[in-house]
Coordinates of C-alpha atoms in Angstrom, one line a residue:
Chain A
X26 CA 24.3 25.0 -34.2
X27 CA 21.4 26.7 -32.4
X28 CA 18.7 29.0 -33.6
X29 CA 18.6 32.8 -32.9
X30 CA 15.5 34.3 -31.2
X31 CA 14.7 37.7 -32.7
X32 CA 12.1 39.9 -30.9
X33 CA 10.8 42.8 -33.1
X34 CA 9.8 45.9 -31.2
X35 CA 8.9 44.2 -27.9
X36 CA 7.0 46.6 -25.6
X37 CA 7.3 45.2 -22.1
X38 CA 10.6 44.4 -20.5
X39 CA 8.9 41.6 -18.5
X40 CA 8.2 39.8 -21.7
X41 CA 11.8 40.1 -22.9
X42 CA 12.9 38.6 -19.6
X43 CA 10.4 35.8 -19.8
X44 CA 11.5 35.1 -23.4
X45 CA 15.1 34.9 -22.3
X46 CA 14.3 32.6 -19.5
X47 CA 12.2 30.4 -21.7
X48 CA 14.8 30.1 -24.5
X49 CA 17.6 29.3 -22.0
X50 CA 15.3 26.7 -20.4
X51 CA 15.5 25.1 -23.8
X52 CA 19.2 25.5 -24.4
X53 CA 19.0 28.5 -26.8
X54 CA 21.1 31.5 -25.8
X55 CA 21.3 34.0 -28.6
X56 CA 18.8 36.8 -28.3
X57 CA 18.4 39.7 -30.6
X58 CA 16.1 42.6 -30.2
X59 CA 14.9 45.0 -32.9
X60 CA 14.1 48.5 -31.6
X61 CA 12.8 47.7 -28.1
X62 CA 10.2 50.3 -26.9
X63 CA 11.9 51.0 -23.6
X64 CA 15.5 50.8 -24.8
X65 CA 18.1 48.3 -23.6
X66 CA 19.2 47.2 -21.0
X67 CA 15.9 47.0 -19.2
X68 CA 15.5 46.4 -15.5
X69 CA 12.2 44.7 -15.8
X70 CA 13.6 42.3 -18.3
X71 CA 16.4 41.4 -15.8
X72 CA 13.9 40.9 -13.0
X73 CA 11.8 38.4 -15.0
X74 CA 14.7 36.5 -16.5
X75 CA 15.5 34.6 -13.4
X76 CA 19.2 35.2 -14.1
X77 CA 19.1 34.0 -17.7
X78 CA 20.9 37.0 -19.1
X79 CA 24.0 36.3 -16.9
X80 CA 24.3 32.9 -18.6
X81 CA 23.8 34.1 -22.1
X82 CA 26.1 36.0 -24.5
X83 CA 25.2 39.7 -24.5
X84 CA 21.8 40.6 -26.2
X85 CA 22.3 42.4 -29.5
X86 CA 20.0 45.3 -30.4
X87 CA 19.3 46.4 -33.9
X88 CA 17.4 49.2 -35.6
X89 CA 15.8 47.0 -38.3
X90 CA 14.7 43.4 -38.7
X91 CA 16.8 43.1 -41.8
X92 CA 19.9 44.0 -39.9
X93 CA 19.0 41.5 -37.1
X94 CA 18.7 38.7 -39.7
X95 CA 21.7 39.7 -41.7
X96 CA 23.8 36.5 -41.0
X97 CA 20.9 34.1 -40.9
X98 CA 20.1 31.6 -43.7
X99 CA 16.6 30.7 -42.9
X100 CA 13.9 32.5 -40.8
X101 CA 10.6 31.4 -39.4
X102 CA 8.0 34.2 -38.7
X103 CA 5.7 33.4 -35.8
X104 CA 2.2 34.7 -36.3
X105 CA -1.3 33.9 -35.1
X106 CA -2.9 35.0 -38.3
X107 CA -2.2 33.3 -41.7
X108 CA -1.3 36.1 -44.0
X109 CA -2.2 36.5 -47.6
X110 CA 1.3 35.4 -48.6
X111 CA 2.4 32.2 -50.3
X112 CA 4.8 30.7 -47.8
X113 CA 5.1 27.3 -46.1
X114 CA 3.0 27.3 -42.9
X115 CA 4.4 25.0 -40.2
X116 CA 3.5 24.1 -36.6
X117 CA 6.1 24.8 -34.0
X118 CA 7.0 21.1 -34.0
X119 CA 7.3 20.9 -37.8
X120 CA 9.5 24.1 -37.7
X121 CA 11.7 22.5 -35.1
X122 CA 12.3 19.4 -37.2
X123 CA 13.0 21.6 -40.2
X124 CA 15.3 23.8 -38.2
X125 CA 17.3 20.9 -36.9
X126 CA 17.8 19.5 -40.4
X127 CA 18.9 22.9 -41.7
X128 CA 21.2 23.4 -38.7
X129 CA 22.8 20.0 -39.4
X130 CA 23.6 21.4 -42.9
X131 CA 25.3 24.5 -41.4
X132 CA 22.4 26.9 -41.8
X133 CA 21.9 29.6 -39.2
X134 CA 18.2 29.7 -38.2
X135 CA 16.2 32.6 -36.8
X136 CA 12.8 32.6 -35.1
X137 CA 11.1 35.9 -35.5
X138 CA 8.5 37.2 -33.0
X139 CA 6.5 40.4 -33.3
X140 CA 5.4 42.9 -30.7
X141 CA 2.9 41.9 -28.0
X142 CA -0.3 43.2 -29.5
X143 CA 0.4 43.9 -33.2
X144 CA 2.6 40.9 -34.0
X145 CA 4.9 41.0 -37.0
X146 CA 4.4 43.5 -39.7
X147 CA 3.7 42.2 -43.2
X148 CA 7.2 43.6 -44.1
X149 CA 8.8 41.4 -41.5
X150 CA 6.9 38.3 -42.5
X151 CA 7.9 39.0 -46.1
X152 CA 11.5 38.8 -45.2
X153 CA 11.0 35.3 -43.7
X154 CA 11.0 32.0 -45.4
X155 CA 8.2 30.3 -43.6
X156 CA 5.4 31.0 -41.1
X157 CA 5.0 29.2 -37.8
X158 CA 1.5 29.0 -36.4
X159 CA 1.2 27.3 -33.1
X160 CA -1.9 25.1 -32.8
X161 CA -3.9 26.3 -29.8
X162 CA -7.5 26.7 -28.7
X163 CA -9.2 28.6 -31.5
X164 CA -11.5 30.3 -29.0
X165 CA -8.6 31.6 -26.9
X166 CA -5.6 31.7 -29.1
X167 CA -3.6 34.7 -28.0
X168 CA -0.3 33.5 -26.6
X169 CA 1.9 35.7 -24.4
X170 CA 5.2 36.6 -26.1
X171 CA 7.3 34.6 -23.6
X172 CA 5.0 31.6 -24.0
X173 CA 5.2 31.7 -27.8
X174 CA 9.0 31.8 -27.5
X175 CA 8.8 28.9 -25.0
X176 CA 6.8 26.6 -27.2
X177 CA 9.0 27.2 -30.3
X178 CA 12.2 26.7 -28.2
X179 CA 10.7 23.7 -26.4
X180 CA 9.9 21.9 -29.6
X181 CA 13.4 22.6 -30.9
X182 CA 14.9 21.3 -27.7
X183 CA 12.7 18.1 -27.6
X184 CA 13.9 17.0 -31.0
X185 CA 17.6 16.9 -30.1
X186 CA 20.3 17.5 -32.6
X187 CA 19.9 15.9 -35.9
X188 CA 23.3 14.4 -36.8
X189 CA 24.7 16.0 -39.9
X190 CA 27.2 14.3 -42.2
X191 CA 30.6 14.8 -40.6
X192 CA 32.4 17.4 -42.6
X193 CA 35.8 17.2 -44.1
X194 CA 37.3 20.2 -45.7
X195 CA 36.1 19.0 -49.0
X196 CA 32.5 18.3 -48.1
X197 CA 32.4 21.6 -46.3
X198 CA 33.2 23.4 -49.5
X199 CA 30.5 21.5 -51.4
X200 CA 27.9 22.0 -48.7
X201 CA 28.7 25.7 -48.4
X202 CA 27.5 26.4 -51.9
X203 CA 24.2 24.7 -51.2
X204 CA 23.2 26.9 -48.2
X205 CA 20.6 29.5 -48.8
X206 CA 22.1 32.9 -49.0
X207 CA 22.2 34.8 -45.7
X208 CA 19.7 37.5 -45.3
X209 CA 22.4 40.2 -45.7
X210 CA 22.9 39.2 -49.3
X211 CA 19.2 39.0 -50.0
X212 CA 18.7 42.4 -48.4
X213 CA 21.4 43.8 -50.6
X214 CA 19.8 42.3 -53.6
X215 CA 16.3 43.5 -52.6
X216 CA 17.6 47.0 -52.0
X217 CA 19.3 47.1 -55.3
X218 CA 16.3 45.7 -57.1
X219 CA 14.0 48.3 -55.5
X220 CA 16.3 51.1 -56.5
X221 CA 16.5 49.9 -60.0
X222 CA 12.8 49.4 -60.2
X223 CA 12.1 52.8 -58.9
X224 CA 14.5 54.3 -61.4
X225 CA 12.7 52.3 -64.1
X226 CA 9.3 53.7 -63.0
X227 CA 8.2 50.2 -62.1
X228 CA 5.9 51.5 -59.3
X229 CA 3.0 53.3 -60.7
X230 CA 2.5 55.3 -57.5
X231 CA 4.8 55.8 -54.5
X232 CA 2.1 54.4 -52.3
X233 CA 2.2 51.1 -54.2
X234 CA 5.9 50.6 -53.7
X235 CA 6.0 49.0 -50.2
X236 CA 3.3 46.5 -51.0
X237 CA 4.8 45.5 -54.3
X238 CA 8.2 45.1 -52.8
X239 CA 6.7 42.9 -50.1
X240 CA 5.2 40.7 -52.7
X241 CA 8.5 40.5 -54.6
X242 CA 10.4 39.6 -51.4
X243 CA 7.8 36.9 -50.6
X244 CA 8.2 35.5 -54.0
X245 CA 12.0 35.6 -54.0
X246 CA 12.4 34.3 -50.4
X247 CA 10.5 31.1 -51.4
X248 CA 13.2 30.5 -53.9
X249 CA 15.8 30.0 -51.1
X250 CA 18.5 31.3 -53.4
X251 CA 22.1 30.3 -52.7
X252 CA 24.8 33.0 -52.6
X253 CA 25.8 32.0 -56.1
X254 CA 22.2 32.4 -57.3
X255 CA 22.0 35.8 -55.6
X256 CA 25.1 36.8 -57.6
X257 CA 23.5 35.5 -60.7
X258 CA 20.5 37.6 -59.9
X259 CA 22.7 40.7 -59.6
X260 CA 24.2 39.8 -62.9
X261 CA 20.7 39.7 -64.4
X262 CA 19.9 43.1 -63.0
X263 CA 23.2 44.4 -64.3
X264 CA 22.5 42.9 -67.7
X265 CA 19.0 44.2 -67.9
X266 CA 19.9 47.7 -66.8
X267 CA 23.1 47.8 -68.7
X268 CA 24.9 49.2 -65.7
X269 CA 28.1 47.3 -65.3
X270 CA 29.5 49.2 -62.3
X271 CA 26.5 48.6 -60.1
X272 CA 26.7 44.9 -60.7
X273 CA 30.1 44.8 -59.2
X274 CA 28.9 46.3 -55.9
X275 CA 28.1 42.8 -54.7
Chain B
X23 CA -13.1 14.7 -20.8
X24 CA -10.4 17.3 -19.9
X25 CA -7.8 17.3 -17.2
X26 CA -8.0 19.5 -14.1
X27 CA -5.1 21.9 -13.3
X28 CA -4.4 22.1 -9.5
X29 CA -2.0 24.8 -8.2
X30 CA -0.9 24.1 -4.7
X31 CA -0.1 27.1 -2.5
X32 CA 0.8 29.4 -5.4
X33 CA 2.4 32.7 -4.2
X34 CA 2.0 35.2 -6.9
X35 CA -1.3 36.2 -8.5
X36 CA 0.5 36.9 -11.7
X37 CA 1.5 33.2 -12.0
X38 CA -2.1 32.1 -11.3
X39 CA -3.3 34.4 -14.1
X40 CA -0.6 33.2 -16.5
X41 CA -1.4 29.6 -15.7
X42 CA -5.1 30.3 -16.4
X43 CA -4.3 31.9 -19.7
X44 CA -1.9 29.1 -20.7
X45 CA -4.4 26.3 -19.9
X46 CA -7.2 28.0 -21.7
X47 CA -4.9 28.5 -24.7
X48 CA -4.8 24.7 -24.8
X49 CA -8.5 24.1 -24.2
X50 CA -8.4 23.2 -20.5
X51 CA -10.7 25.3 -18.3
X52 CA -11.0 23.7 -14.9
X53 CA -8.6 25.4 -12.4
X54 CA -8.4 24.5 -8.7
X55 CA -6.2 26.2 -6.2
X56 CA -5.1 24.9 -2.8
X57 CA -4.5 27.6 -0.2
X58 CA -3.3 30.5 -2.3
X59 CA -1.0 32.8 -0.4
X60 CA -2.9 36.0 -1.2
X61 CA -6.4 34.6 -1.1
X62 CA -8.9 34.5 -3.8
X63 CA -10.0 36.2 -6.0
X64 CA -6.8 38.0 -6.9
X65 CA -6.5 41.2 -8.9
X66 CA -3.0 40.5 -10.2
X67 CA -4.2 37.1 -11.4
X68 CA -7.1 38.8 -13.3
X69 CA -4.7 41.3 -14.9
X70 CA -2.4 38.5 -16.2
X71 CA -5.1 36.2 -17.4
X72 CA -5.9 38.1 -20.5
X73 CA -9.6 37.5 -19.9
X74 CA -9.2 33.8 -19.4
X75 CA -11.2 33.6 -16.1
X76 CA -14.2 35.1 -17.8
X77 CA -14.2 32.2 -20.2
X78 CA -13.7 29.5 -17.6
X79 CA -16.0 28.0 -14.9
X80 CA -15.3 29.6 -11.5
X81 CA -12.0 28.7 -10.0
X82 CA -12.4 26.4 -6.9
X83 CA -10.3 26.9 -3.8
X84 CA -9.5 24.2 -1.3
X85 CA -7.7 24.0 2.0
X86 CA -5.8 20.8 1.2
X87 CA -4.5 19.0 -1.8
X88 CA -6.4 15.9 -0.9
X89 CA -9.7 17.8 -1.0
X90 CA -8.8 19.3 -4.4
X91 CA -8.1 15.9 -5.8
X92 CA -11.1 14.2 -4.2
X93 CA -13.0 13.4 -7.4
X94 CA -10.0 12.7 -9.6
X95 CA -8.9 9.2 -10.6
X96 CA -5.4 9.8 -11.7
X97 CA -2.9 12.5 -10.8
X98 CA 0.4 13.6 -12.2
X99 CA 2.7 15.5 -9.9
X100 CA 5.0 18.0 -11.8
X101 CA 8.4 18.3 -10.2
X102 CA 11.9 19.3 -11.3
X103 CA 13.5 17.0 -8.9
X104 CA 13.2 13.2 -9.0
X105 CA 12.1 12.2 -5.6
X106 CA 13.1 9.2 -3.7
X107 CA 9.8 7.5 -4.4
X108 CA 9.0 4.6 -6.6
X109 CA 6.6 6.1 -9.2
X110 CA 6.4 6.2 -12.9
X111 CA 8.3 9.2 -14.2
X112 CA 7.0 10.6 -17.5
X113 CA 7.8 13.5 -19.8
X114 CA 5.1 16.0 -20.4
X115 CA 4.4 14.4 -23.7
X116 CA 4.2 10.9 -22.3
X117 CA 1.9 12.1 -19.6
X118 CA -0.3 13.7 -22.2
X119 CA -0.6 10.4 -24.1
X120 CA -1.3 8.5 -20.9
X121 CA -3.9 11.2 -19.8
X122 CA -5.7 11.0 -23.1
X123 CA -6.0 7.2 -22.9
X124 CA -7.2 7.4 -19.3
X125 CA -9.7 10.1 -20.2
X126 CA -11.1 8.0 -23.0
X127 CA -11.8 5.3 -20.4
X128 CA -13.7 7.8 -18.3
X129 CA -11.0 8.8 -15.8
X130 CA -10.8 12.3 -14.4
X131 CA -7.2 13.5 -14.6
X132 CA -5.4 16.1 -12.5
X133 CA -2.1 17.8 -13.1
X134 CA -0.6 19.0 -9.8
X135 CA 1.8 22.0 -9.6
X136 CA 3.6 23.2 -6.5
X137 CA 4.5 26.6 -5.2
X138 CA 6.9 28.8 -7.2
X139 CA 10.0 28.2 -5.3
X140 CA 9.5 25.1 -3.1
X141 CA 7.5 23.0 -5.6
X142 CA 5.4 20.2 -4.4
X143 CA 5.8 18.8 -0.9
X144 CA 6.7 15.1 -0.7
X145 CA 3.2 14.6 0.9
X146 CA 1.6 16.0 -2.3
X147 CA 3.8 13.9 -4.5
X148 CA 2.9 10.8 -2.5
X149 CA -0.8 11.4 -3.2
X150 CA 0.0 11.3 -6.9
X151 CA 0.2 8.3 -9.2
X152 CA 3.0 9.5 -11.4
X153 CA 5.6 12.2 -11.8
X154 CA 6.1 14.5 -14.7
X155 CA 9.5 15.9 -15.3
X156 CA 9.7 18.2 -18.3
X157 CA 13.0 17.7 -20.2
X158 CA 14.7 21.1 -20.3
X159 CA 18.3 22.5 -20.3
X160 CA 19.9 20.9 -17.3
X161 CA 22.0 24.0 -16.7
X162 CA 19.0 26.2 -16.5
X163 CA 16.0 24.1 -15.7
X164 CA 13.8 26.2 -13.5
X165 CA 10.5 26.8 -15.3
X166 CA 8.2 29.6 -14.3
X167 CA 4.9 28.2 -12.9
X168 CA 2.8 29.5 -15.9
X169 CA 5.3 28.0 -18.3
X170 CA 5.2 24.6 -16.6
X171 CA 1.4 24.7 -16.9
X172 CA 1.7 25.7 -20.5
X173 CA 4.0 22.9 -21.5
X174 CA 1.8 20.2 -19.9
X175 CA -1.4 21.7 -21.3
X176 CA 0.2 22.2 -24.8
X177 CA 1.3 18.5 -25.0
X178 CA -2.2 17.5 -23.9
X179 CA -3.8 19.7 -26.6
X180 CA -1.4 18.6 -29.3
X181 CA -2.4 15.0 -29.0
X182 CA -6.1 15.5 -29.6
X183 CA -8.8 13.3 -28.1
X184 CA -8.1 9.6 -28.2
X185 CA -11.4 8.0 -29.3
X186 CA -12.7 5.8 -26.5
X187 CA -15.0 2.9 -27.2
X188 CA -18.5 4.3 -27.4
X189 CA -20.3 3.4 -24.3
X190 CA -23.6 1.7 -24.0
X191 CA -25.3 1.4 -20.6
X192 CA -23.9 -2.0 -20.2
X193 CA -20.3 -1.3 -21.1
X194 CA -20.4 1.7 -18.8
X195 CA -21.2 -0.5 -15.9
X196 CA -18.3 -2.8 -16.9
X197 CA -15.9 0.1 -17.4
X198 CA -16.9 1.8 -14.1
X199 CA -15.5 -1.0 -12.0
X200 CA -12.2 -0.8 -13.8
X201 CA -11.5 2.8 -13.1
X202 CA -9.0 3.6 -10.3
X203 CA -10.8 4.7 -7.2
X204 CA -11.1 8.5 -6.9
X205 CA -8.8 10.2 -4.5
X206 CA -11.6 10.8 -2.0
X207 CA -11.9 7.0 -1.5
X208 CA -8.2 6.6 -1.2
X209 CA -7.9 9.4 1.3
X210 CA -10.6 7.9 3.4
X211 CA -8.7 4.6 3.3
X212 CA -5.4 6.3 4.1
X213 CA -6.9 8.2 7.0
X214 CA -8.5 5.2 8.4
X215 CA -5.3 3.2 8.0
X216 CA -3.3 5.9 9.7
X217 CA -5.7 6.0 12.6
X218 CA -5.6 2.3 13.0
X219 CA -1.8 2.2 12.7
X220 CA -1.5 4.8 15.4
X221 CA -3.9 3.0 17.7
X222 CA -1.8 -0.1 17.1
X223 CA 1.5 1.7 18.0
X224 CA 2.8 1.1 14.5
X225 CA 4.8 4.4 14.5
X226 CA 7.7 4.1 16.9
X227 CA 7.8 7.9 17.4
X228 CA 5.4 10.6 16.5
X229 CA 8.0 12.2 14.3
X230 CA 8.2 9.1 12.1
X231 CA 4.5 9.1 11.4
X232 CA 4.4 11.5 8.4
X233 CA 7.3 9.9 6.6
X234 CA 6.0 6.4 7.1
X235 CA 2.5 7.4 5.9
X236 CA 4.0 9.0 2.9
X237 CA 5.8 5.8 2.0
X238 CA 2.7 3.8 2.4
X239 CA 0.7 6.2 0.2
X240 CA 3.3 6.0 -2.4
X241 CA 3.2 2.3 -2.3
X242 CA -0.6 2.1 -2.4
X243 CA -1.0 4.7 -5.1
X244 CA 1.1 2.6 -7.4
X245 CA -1.5 -0.2 -7.0
X246 CA -4.1 2.0 -8.7
X247 CA -6.8 0.3 -6.7
X248 CA -10.4 0.3 -8.0
X249 CA -13.2 1.3 -5.7
X250 CA -14.0 -2.3 -5.2
X251 CA -10.4 -3.0 -4.2
X252 CA -10.5 -0.1 -1.8
X253 CA -13.6 -1.7 -0.2
X254 CA -11.7 -4.9 0.0
X255 CA -8.8 -3.1 1.7
X256 CA -11.2 -1.7 4.2
X257 CA -12.4 -5.2 4.8
X258 CA -8.9 -6.3 5.4
X259 CA -8.4 -3.6 8.0
X260 CA -11.7 -4.4 9.6
X261 CA -10.8 -8.0 9.7
X262 CA -7.3 -7.4 11.1
X263 CA -8.4 -5.0 13.7
X264 CA -11.6 -6.9 14.6
X265 CA -13.7 -3.7 14.6
X266 CA -16.7 -4.4 12.5
X267 CA -18.3 -1.0 13.0
X268 CA -15.4 0.9 11.7
X269 CA -15.3 -1.2 8.6
X270 CA -18.8 -0.1 7.8
X271 CA -17.9 3.6 7.7
X272 CA -16.9 3.2 4.1

């Protein structure tokens, strides 16, 4: 089980190519890109990849970060700035250890990287479960995108696979219920929640809505809900709103 | 005490710039370049450095690796291939631990990086005390120059300074004699030795000479001679050749 690298709105093809090379150097071969500035495929990315793309499954391109993360159970957002959000903050090494442990339990892991200058939006960070901050020289801390990917991938590769408990069909069933719900289920829940909250005049102004939802997602992502718990949450919404049909959409 | 990064015959200015940025990201600011293909300064290097050169002492340029290493006590050669030379082989992390320990003893450390495609020559590796091989995906192991510099610098930075024994004027004198001789003294010894060996018809053919000298340097570098031991070695040569004046050149 290997992590997925997700680049959100990367600007320069060179950096996408460098990221691909760096991740494959470290045995990671699944690259997803959200809304690349110059489209996809990209010649400059090819030129900088040193042939990495030919040895990887095809890169997948998405319109939104939420879609790119749909099948992932746990996401690390890489960011140079600590945001005003309550989330675990890990070094690249700590994240790698955590990722290996989760992978051994069957979780699909994503590392999320923002655009070259701006980094990740608060919305993208809110979707993530934890923050990675790579410890570097505080007087010169700006890492190139490809180099940020390299350091995260390198730490993951150095650790080597954590041996999970061998699965029988029985333990698999047991373990499955203990995974965090994939992002797709959470997004579904968040969207439904937002809709219901809007209908219920929860947001005092329209301008407030994005920020409030971000805070809610931050809070809920820390819970690491299982699929069953997400269903339970849907049930709560259904019960509270009294709309039985909507509850069944999940 | 921080290590020196030495790039031998780098070809692309972009890579020099990326290396400078990567090392400064990790708090290392002394860059030396041996015989850069496109001369120095280099506009492409500036463009890729993200302003790193402005925050570093001026880059020094040398004609030979030996000159670039002259004041260094211990050198790690980075290479993807294990050479047919008997030298310690370390991971980037092991080298970083070793470097921090040596630095705490007052040793000046160099990390040696070869040209983009060819890597380091056997001659340059022979000058070095140990080899660094960065563990990466064996099926896709070629690291970009800037990324190789980053990983070595990153491991060094992560460890943090090893606290050396605080020095008084007395302990300094004691410690000084225990440092390995700087490269300048070794080069002087090697050159003299080669001269004497040639004069003594040691090399059966002229073609053999570089390879034989390389093997000798490899062997002698493993000894990590102190300055005093280098002097002793000069004395041995003097004694063996019976040339008292030459012996005094040291």
